[in-house]
Amino acid sequence: MKSINELIKEINELKSELHDKDFLLTWEQTPEELERVLKTAQALKAMRQENIATNVFNNGLGISLFRDNSTRTRFSYASAINMLGLAQQDLDEGKSQIAHGETVRETANMISFCADAIGIRDDMYLGAGNAYMREVGAALDDGVKEGVLPHRPALVNLQCDIDHPTQSMADLAWLEEHFGGLDKLKGKKIAMTWAYSPSYGKPLSVPQGIIGLMTRFGMDVTLAHPEGYDLIPEVVEEARKNAEASGGSFTQVASMEEAFEGADIVYPKSWAPYQVMGRRTELLRANDHDGLKVLEQECLAQNANHKDWHCTEEMMKLTKAGEALYMHCLPADITGVSCEEGEVEESVFEKYRIATYKEASWKPYVIAAMILNRKYQEPGLILQELLDDAKKRVK
């Protein structure tokens, strides 16, 4: 494991323009910028383990806006901003003037007078979540330009309709740790596959985040899903281009068995079809509750036709030496535990349960690293100052 000083040296050597842009999609960042976020996260984690305080900010707010339920990301964001010395303030839209028609431009400025970071989860409406984040970002830019805001808060995508960058970057950090380096991931086969779930409407952002990011690092990425469970076409095309540029590969197959064959890593996860998410968005916007109930029943019936898309011990035997690393963003639909029939067999999940917890544990550090790289042009220098000061937290 690299020392904190080694990590800081490597951070300083990586070129980055992250201080001038928000982290909304992983494929908008260069490989060097992605690597710098990873190394910053590693440095922060190492300092935490050494009990070294990482309070970069002496005061200020980290604002959160969650338009969908969350456990891991919600608490990871709270942990990240606290790690950096910020206080959290959750924006409850139902208790704000947003409910009375306040504009996005106005809200963005009003909540940002003392804010250093804003984290947004908006994944329910296809074609809307990422666009909303960009609208907020433009309003913040205008606020700084016009002298309303003293400085620009970092804006972090905590999951949208297109990507889940904090999740996929945490996944990448875990793979780097597990396999011993980013260079060790080249040529590794990762199977991103659909899996049966007794629920519907799960976002596309996790599978899209995985194929959009892992193809940046020379991995052999295989996407598998039943007919009709397509992802956003533009994201699939982005994955193809990424694989070509990195020397990896991107393949689509029609069965879980083919995807698992010889895989080093498997990521069986349910999601709703792209076309269904489009219909769901229209019904949500129209407040058509009856239509949503009909759509849900249609989708559950469609899902039930594919119960064989199930991560079992037999399926895992198809992987490389029968010992592929199982990954999941959590919570997984565990057969016989959280549901009658789900994505993964209980014995498989239990074997890799601690591994999935370690995977999730990277998210607070990744979020903090994104904020640090947005707020400071030279985050390595900031980390060095913290290390030189080396104030120990009270245990």
PDB file of C-alpha atoms in Angstrom, residues 12 67 71 87 202-203 225 232-233 275 286 312 338 356 361 376 386:
ATOM      1  CA  ASN A  12       0.622  16.629  -7.948  1.00  0.00           C
ATOM      2  CA  ARG A  67     -35.265  13.460  -4.897  1.00  0.00           C
ATOM      3  CA  THR A  71     -29.046   5.030   2.349  1.00  0.00           C
ATOM      4  CA  ALA A  87     -21.905  21.221   8.101  1.00  0.00           C
ATOM      5  CA  LYS A 202     -34.941   0.786 -10.954  1.00  0.00           C
ATOM      6  CA  PRO A 203     -32.758   3.446 -12.621  1.00  0.00           C
ATOM      7  CA  HIS A 225     -29.723  -8.215 -20.649  1.00  0.00           C
ATOM      8  CA  ILE A 232     -29.821   4.674 -23.251  1.00  0.00           C
ATOM      9  CA  PRO A 233     -28.354   4.218 -26.774  1.00  0.00           C
ATOM     10  CA  GLN A 275     -38.431   2.531 -23.082  1.00  0.00           C
ATOM     11  CA  ALA A 286     -48.824  13.833 -15.758  1.00  0.00           C
ATOM     12  CA  THR A 312     -26.475 -18.622  -8.437  1.00  0.00           C
ATOM     13  CA  SER A 338     -34.953  -9.721   1.182  1.00  0.00           C
ATOM     14  CA  THR A 356     -19.580  -5.552  -1.169  1.00  0.00           C
ATOM     15  CA  SER A 361     -16.898   1.980   1.955  1.00  0.00           C
ATOM     16  CA  TYR A 376      -8.807  23.493  -5.178  1.00  0.00           C
ATOM     17  CA  LEU A 386      -2.858  18.755   6.482  1.00  0.00           C
TER      18      LEU A 386
END
